[in-house]
CSV table of C-alpha atoms in Angstrom, one decimal:
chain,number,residue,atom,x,y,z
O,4,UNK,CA,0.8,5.5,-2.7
O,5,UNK,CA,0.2,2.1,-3.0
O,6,UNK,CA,-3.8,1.4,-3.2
O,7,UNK,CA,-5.2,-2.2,-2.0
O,8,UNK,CA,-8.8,-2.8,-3.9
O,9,UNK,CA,-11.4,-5.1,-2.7
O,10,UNK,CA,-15.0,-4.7,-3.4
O,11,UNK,CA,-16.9,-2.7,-1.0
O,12,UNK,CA,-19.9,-4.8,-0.9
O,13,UNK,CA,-21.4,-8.4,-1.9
O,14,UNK,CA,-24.3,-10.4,-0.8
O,15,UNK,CA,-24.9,-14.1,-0.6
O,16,UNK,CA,-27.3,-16.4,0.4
O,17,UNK,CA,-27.0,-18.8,3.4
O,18,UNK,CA,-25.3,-21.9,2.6
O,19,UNK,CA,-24.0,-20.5,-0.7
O,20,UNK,CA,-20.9,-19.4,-1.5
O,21,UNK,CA,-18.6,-16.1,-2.3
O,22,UNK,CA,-15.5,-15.2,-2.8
O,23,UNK,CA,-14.0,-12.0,-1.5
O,24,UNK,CA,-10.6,-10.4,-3.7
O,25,UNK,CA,-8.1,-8.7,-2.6
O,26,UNK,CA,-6.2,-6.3,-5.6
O,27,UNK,CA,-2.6,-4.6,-5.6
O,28,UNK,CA,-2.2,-1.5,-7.4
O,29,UNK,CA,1.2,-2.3,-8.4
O,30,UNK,CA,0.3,-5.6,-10.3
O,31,UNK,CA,-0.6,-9.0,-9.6
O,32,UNK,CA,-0.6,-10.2,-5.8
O,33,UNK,CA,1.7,-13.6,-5.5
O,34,UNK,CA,2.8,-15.4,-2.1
O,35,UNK,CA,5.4,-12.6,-1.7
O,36,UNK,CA,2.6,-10.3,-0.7
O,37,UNK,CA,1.6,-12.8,2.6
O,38,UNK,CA,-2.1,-12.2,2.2
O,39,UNK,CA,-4.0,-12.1,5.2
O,40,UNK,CA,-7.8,-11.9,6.1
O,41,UNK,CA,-9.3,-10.7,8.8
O,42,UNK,CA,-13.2,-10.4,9.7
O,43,UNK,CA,-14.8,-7.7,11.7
O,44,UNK,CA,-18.2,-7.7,13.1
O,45,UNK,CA,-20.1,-4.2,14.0
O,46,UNK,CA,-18.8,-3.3,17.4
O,47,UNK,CA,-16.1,-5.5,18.1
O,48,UNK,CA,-12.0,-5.9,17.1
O,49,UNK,CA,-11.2,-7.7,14.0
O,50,UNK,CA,-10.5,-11.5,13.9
O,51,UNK,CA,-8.3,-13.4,12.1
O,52,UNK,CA,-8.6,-15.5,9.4
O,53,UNK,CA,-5.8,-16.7,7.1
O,54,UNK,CA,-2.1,-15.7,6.7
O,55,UNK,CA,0.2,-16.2,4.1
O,56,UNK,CA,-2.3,-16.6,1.2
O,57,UNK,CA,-3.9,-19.6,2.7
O,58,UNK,CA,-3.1,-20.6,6.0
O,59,UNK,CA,-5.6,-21.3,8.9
O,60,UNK,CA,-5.6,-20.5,12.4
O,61,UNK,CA,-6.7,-22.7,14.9
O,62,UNK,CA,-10.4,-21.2,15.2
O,63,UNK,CA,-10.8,-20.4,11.6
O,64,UNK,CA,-14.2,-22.0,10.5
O,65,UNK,CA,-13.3,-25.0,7.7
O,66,UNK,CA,-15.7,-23.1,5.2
O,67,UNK,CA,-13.2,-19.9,5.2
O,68,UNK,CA,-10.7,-21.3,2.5
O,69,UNK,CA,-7.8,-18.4,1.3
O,70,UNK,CA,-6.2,-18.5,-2.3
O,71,UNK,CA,-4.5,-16.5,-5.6
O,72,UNK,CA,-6.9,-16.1,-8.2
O,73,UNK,CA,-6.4,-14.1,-11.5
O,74,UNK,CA,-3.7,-12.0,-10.0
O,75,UNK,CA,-5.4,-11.4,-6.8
O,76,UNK,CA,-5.5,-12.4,-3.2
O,77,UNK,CA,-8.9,-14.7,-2.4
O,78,UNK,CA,-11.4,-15.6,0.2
O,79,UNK,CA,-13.9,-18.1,-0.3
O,80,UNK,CA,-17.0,-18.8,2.1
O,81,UNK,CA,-18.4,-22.0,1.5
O,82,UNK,CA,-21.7,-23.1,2.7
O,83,UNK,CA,-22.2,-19.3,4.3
O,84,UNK,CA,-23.7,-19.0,7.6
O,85,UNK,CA,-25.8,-16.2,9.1
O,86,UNK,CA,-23.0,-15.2,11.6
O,87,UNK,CA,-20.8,-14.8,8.5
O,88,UNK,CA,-22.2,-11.2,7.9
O,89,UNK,CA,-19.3,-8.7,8.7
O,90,UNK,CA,-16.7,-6.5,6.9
O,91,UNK,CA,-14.2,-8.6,5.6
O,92,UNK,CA,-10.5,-7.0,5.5
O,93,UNK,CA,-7.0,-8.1,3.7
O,94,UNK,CA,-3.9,-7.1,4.4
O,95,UNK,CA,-0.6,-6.8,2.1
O,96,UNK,CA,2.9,-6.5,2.7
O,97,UNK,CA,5.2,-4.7,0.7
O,98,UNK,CA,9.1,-4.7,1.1
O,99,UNK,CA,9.1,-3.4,5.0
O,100,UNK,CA,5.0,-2.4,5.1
O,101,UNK,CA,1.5,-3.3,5.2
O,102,UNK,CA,-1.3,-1.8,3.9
O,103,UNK,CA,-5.0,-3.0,4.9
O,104,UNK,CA,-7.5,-3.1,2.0
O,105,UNK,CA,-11.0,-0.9,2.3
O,106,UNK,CA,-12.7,-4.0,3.4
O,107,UNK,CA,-16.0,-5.8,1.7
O,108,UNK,CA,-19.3,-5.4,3.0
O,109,UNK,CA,-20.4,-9.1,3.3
O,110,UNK,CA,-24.3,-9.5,3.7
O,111,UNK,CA,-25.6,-12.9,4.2
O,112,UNK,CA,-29.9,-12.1,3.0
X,21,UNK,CA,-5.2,-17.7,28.7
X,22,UNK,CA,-2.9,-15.9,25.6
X,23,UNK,CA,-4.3,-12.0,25.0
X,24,UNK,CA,-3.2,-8.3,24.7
X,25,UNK,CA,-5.0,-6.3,27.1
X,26,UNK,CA,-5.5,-2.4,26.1
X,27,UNK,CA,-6.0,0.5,28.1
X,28,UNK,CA,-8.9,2.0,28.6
X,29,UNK,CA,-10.4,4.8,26.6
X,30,UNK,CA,-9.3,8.4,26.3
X,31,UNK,CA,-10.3,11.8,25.8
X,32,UNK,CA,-7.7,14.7,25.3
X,33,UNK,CA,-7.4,18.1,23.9
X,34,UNK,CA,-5.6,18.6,21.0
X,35,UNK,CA,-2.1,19.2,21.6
X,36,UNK,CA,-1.7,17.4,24.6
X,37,UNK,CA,0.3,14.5,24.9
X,38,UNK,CA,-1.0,10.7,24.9
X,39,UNK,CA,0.6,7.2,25.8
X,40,UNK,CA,-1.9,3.9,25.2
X,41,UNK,CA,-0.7,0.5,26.1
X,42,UNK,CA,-0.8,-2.8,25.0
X,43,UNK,CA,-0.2,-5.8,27.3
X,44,UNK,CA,0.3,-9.4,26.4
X,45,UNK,CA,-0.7,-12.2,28.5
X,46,UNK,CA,-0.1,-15.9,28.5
X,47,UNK,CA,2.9,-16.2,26.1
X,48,UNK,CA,6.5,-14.9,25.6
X,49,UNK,CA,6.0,-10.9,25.1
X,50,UNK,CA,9.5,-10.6,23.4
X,51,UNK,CA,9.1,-13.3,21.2
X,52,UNK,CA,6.3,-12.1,18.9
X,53,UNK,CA,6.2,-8.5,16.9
X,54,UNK,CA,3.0,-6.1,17.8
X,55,UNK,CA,1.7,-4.1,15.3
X,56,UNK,CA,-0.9,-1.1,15.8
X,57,UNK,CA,-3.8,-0.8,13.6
X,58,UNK,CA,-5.8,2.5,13.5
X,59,UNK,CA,-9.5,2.8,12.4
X,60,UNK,CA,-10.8,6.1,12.4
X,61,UNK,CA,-15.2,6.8,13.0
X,62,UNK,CA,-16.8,4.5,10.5
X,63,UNK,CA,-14.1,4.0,8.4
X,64,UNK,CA,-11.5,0.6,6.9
X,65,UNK,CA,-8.2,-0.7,9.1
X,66,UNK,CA,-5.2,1.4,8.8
X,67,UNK,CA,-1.6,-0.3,9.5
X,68,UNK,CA,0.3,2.1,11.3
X,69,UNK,CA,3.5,0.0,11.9
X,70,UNK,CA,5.4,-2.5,14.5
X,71,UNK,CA,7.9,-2.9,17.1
X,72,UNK,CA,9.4,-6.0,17.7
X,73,UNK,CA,9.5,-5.9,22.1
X,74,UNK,CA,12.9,-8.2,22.3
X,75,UNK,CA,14.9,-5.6,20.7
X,76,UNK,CA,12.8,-2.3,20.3
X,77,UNK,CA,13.0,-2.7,16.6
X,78,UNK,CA,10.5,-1.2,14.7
X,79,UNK,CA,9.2,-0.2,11.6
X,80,UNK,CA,6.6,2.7,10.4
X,81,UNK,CA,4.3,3.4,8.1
X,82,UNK,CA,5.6,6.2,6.0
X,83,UNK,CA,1.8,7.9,6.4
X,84,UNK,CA,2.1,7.2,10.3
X,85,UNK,CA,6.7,8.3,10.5
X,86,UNK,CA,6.8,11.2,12.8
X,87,UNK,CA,3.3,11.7,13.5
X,88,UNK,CA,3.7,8.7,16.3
X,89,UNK,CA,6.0,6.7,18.6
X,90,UNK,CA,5.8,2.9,19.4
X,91,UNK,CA,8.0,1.7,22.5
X,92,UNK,CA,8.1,-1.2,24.9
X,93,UNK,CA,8.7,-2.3,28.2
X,94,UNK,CA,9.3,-6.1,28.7
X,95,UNK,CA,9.6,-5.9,32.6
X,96,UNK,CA,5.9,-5.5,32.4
X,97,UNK,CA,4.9,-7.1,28.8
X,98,UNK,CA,3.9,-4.1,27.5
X,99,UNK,CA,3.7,-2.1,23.9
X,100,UNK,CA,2.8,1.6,23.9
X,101,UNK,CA,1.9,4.2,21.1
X,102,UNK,CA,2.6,7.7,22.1
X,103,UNK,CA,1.9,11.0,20.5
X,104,UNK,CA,3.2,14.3,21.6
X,105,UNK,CA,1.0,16.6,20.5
X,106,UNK,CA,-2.7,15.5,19.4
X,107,UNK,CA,-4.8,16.7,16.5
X,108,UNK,CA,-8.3,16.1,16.0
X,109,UNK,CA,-7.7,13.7,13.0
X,110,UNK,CA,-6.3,11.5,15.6
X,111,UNK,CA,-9.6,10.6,16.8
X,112,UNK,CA,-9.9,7.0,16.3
X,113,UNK,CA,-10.4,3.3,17.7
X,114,UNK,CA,-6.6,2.4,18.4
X,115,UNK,CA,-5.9,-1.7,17.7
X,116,UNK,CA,-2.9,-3.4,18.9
X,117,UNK,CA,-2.1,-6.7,17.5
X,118,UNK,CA,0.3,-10.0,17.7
X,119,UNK,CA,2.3,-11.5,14.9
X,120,UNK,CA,2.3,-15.1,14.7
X,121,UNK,CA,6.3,-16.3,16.2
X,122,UNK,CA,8.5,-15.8,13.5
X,123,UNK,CA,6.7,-14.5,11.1
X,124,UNK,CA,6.0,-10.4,11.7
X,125,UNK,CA,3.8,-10.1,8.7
X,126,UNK,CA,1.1,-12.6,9.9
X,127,UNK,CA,-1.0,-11.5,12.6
X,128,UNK,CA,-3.1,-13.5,14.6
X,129,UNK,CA,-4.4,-12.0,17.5
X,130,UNK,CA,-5.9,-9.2,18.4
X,131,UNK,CA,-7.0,-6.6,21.2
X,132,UNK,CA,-9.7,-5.1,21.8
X,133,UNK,CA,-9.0,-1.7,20.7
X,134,UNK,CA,-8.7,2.0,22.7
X,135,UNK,CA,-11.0,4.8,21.4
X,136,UNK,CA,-9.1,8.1,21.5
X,137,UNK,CA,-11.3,11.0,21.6
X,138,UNK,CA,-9.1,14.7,20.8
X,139,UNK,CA,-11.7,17.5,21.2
X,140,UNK,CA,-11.4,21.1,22.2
């Protein structure tokens, strides 16, 4: 059973900056594994964010920046916003599947 | 203006049979994959799989094979998840969502979910 990690919560200031990973249990994440993010707000569907490691969509704020770091699948908030409280989910494929991660907490305080 | 349109929540018995629906508006319905996402009460995103609407091809989640059906019908631009018989574990907020064009594993939009409620 293949387990995605991410940490289930972490709190930043406003304007700071955080960055969210995303952890395969079968090893170290690479561009193979098409990281995507996705942010959901208490309530309401999920939005996304990236795809394939680092790509924006169209509405994706500037400050939301995706990457690899040490062997893992990245989000970075820079210059945090209020609105930018939500759970924060990645997704990674794997030969035929997907498997969502258990999501980070994100409080902006 | 490009969205996927769900229907409209549900409350069933367990055991009896259920068919949600997904519709796409605004773009080319067979050109783009739809996946289903489950999230069960106040828990994380669960990818149950996706059917690809030009050709009915899909693909499961080996924790969602059997348990659930995904079909199609293009005349109307619309995905469906079926179950035949319903358990109470199956009580969840049901997501459907697009796949960017040409590229199944990278979603990029979403709808805006169906809360199935099995109870006796």
């Amino acid at each position: 059973q293949t387990v995605v990690t991410q940490e289930p919560s972490l709190t930043v200031s406003p304007g700071g900056t955080v960055t969210l990973t995303c952890a395969s249990s079968t090893g170290a994440v690479t561009g193979g594994y098409y990281p995507s993010w996705f942010q959901q707000k208490p309530g309401q569907a999920p939005r996304a964010l990236i795809y394939s490691t680092s790509n924006k969509h169209s509405w994706t704020p500037a400050r939301f920046s995706g990457s690899l770091l040490g062997g893992k699948a990245a989000l970075t908030l820079s210059g945090v916003q209020p609105e930018d409280e939500a759970e924060y989910y990645c997704l990674l494929y794997y030969g035929g599947a997907q498997v969502f991660g258990g999501g980070t907490k994100l409080t902006v305080l | 203006e490009v969205q996927l349109v769900q229907s409209g929540a549900e409350v069933k018995k367990p055991g009896e049979s259920l068919k949600i629906s997904c519709q796409g508006f605004g773009y080319s319905f067979t050109s783009h994959w739809i996946g289903w996402v489950r999230q069960m009460p106040g828990k994380g995103l669960e990818w149950m799989g996706i059917i690809y609407p030009g050709d009915s091809d899909t693909i499961y989640s080996p924790s969602f094979q059997g348990q659930v059906t995904f079909s199609a019908d293009n005349s109307i631009s619309t995905a469906y998840l079926h179950w035949i018989s319903l358990k109470a574990s199956d009580t969840a907020m049901y997501y459907c969502a697009r796949s960017l064009t040409g590229d199944r594993w990278s979603i990029d939009l979403w709808g805006r979910g169906t809360l199935v409620t099995v109870s006796s």
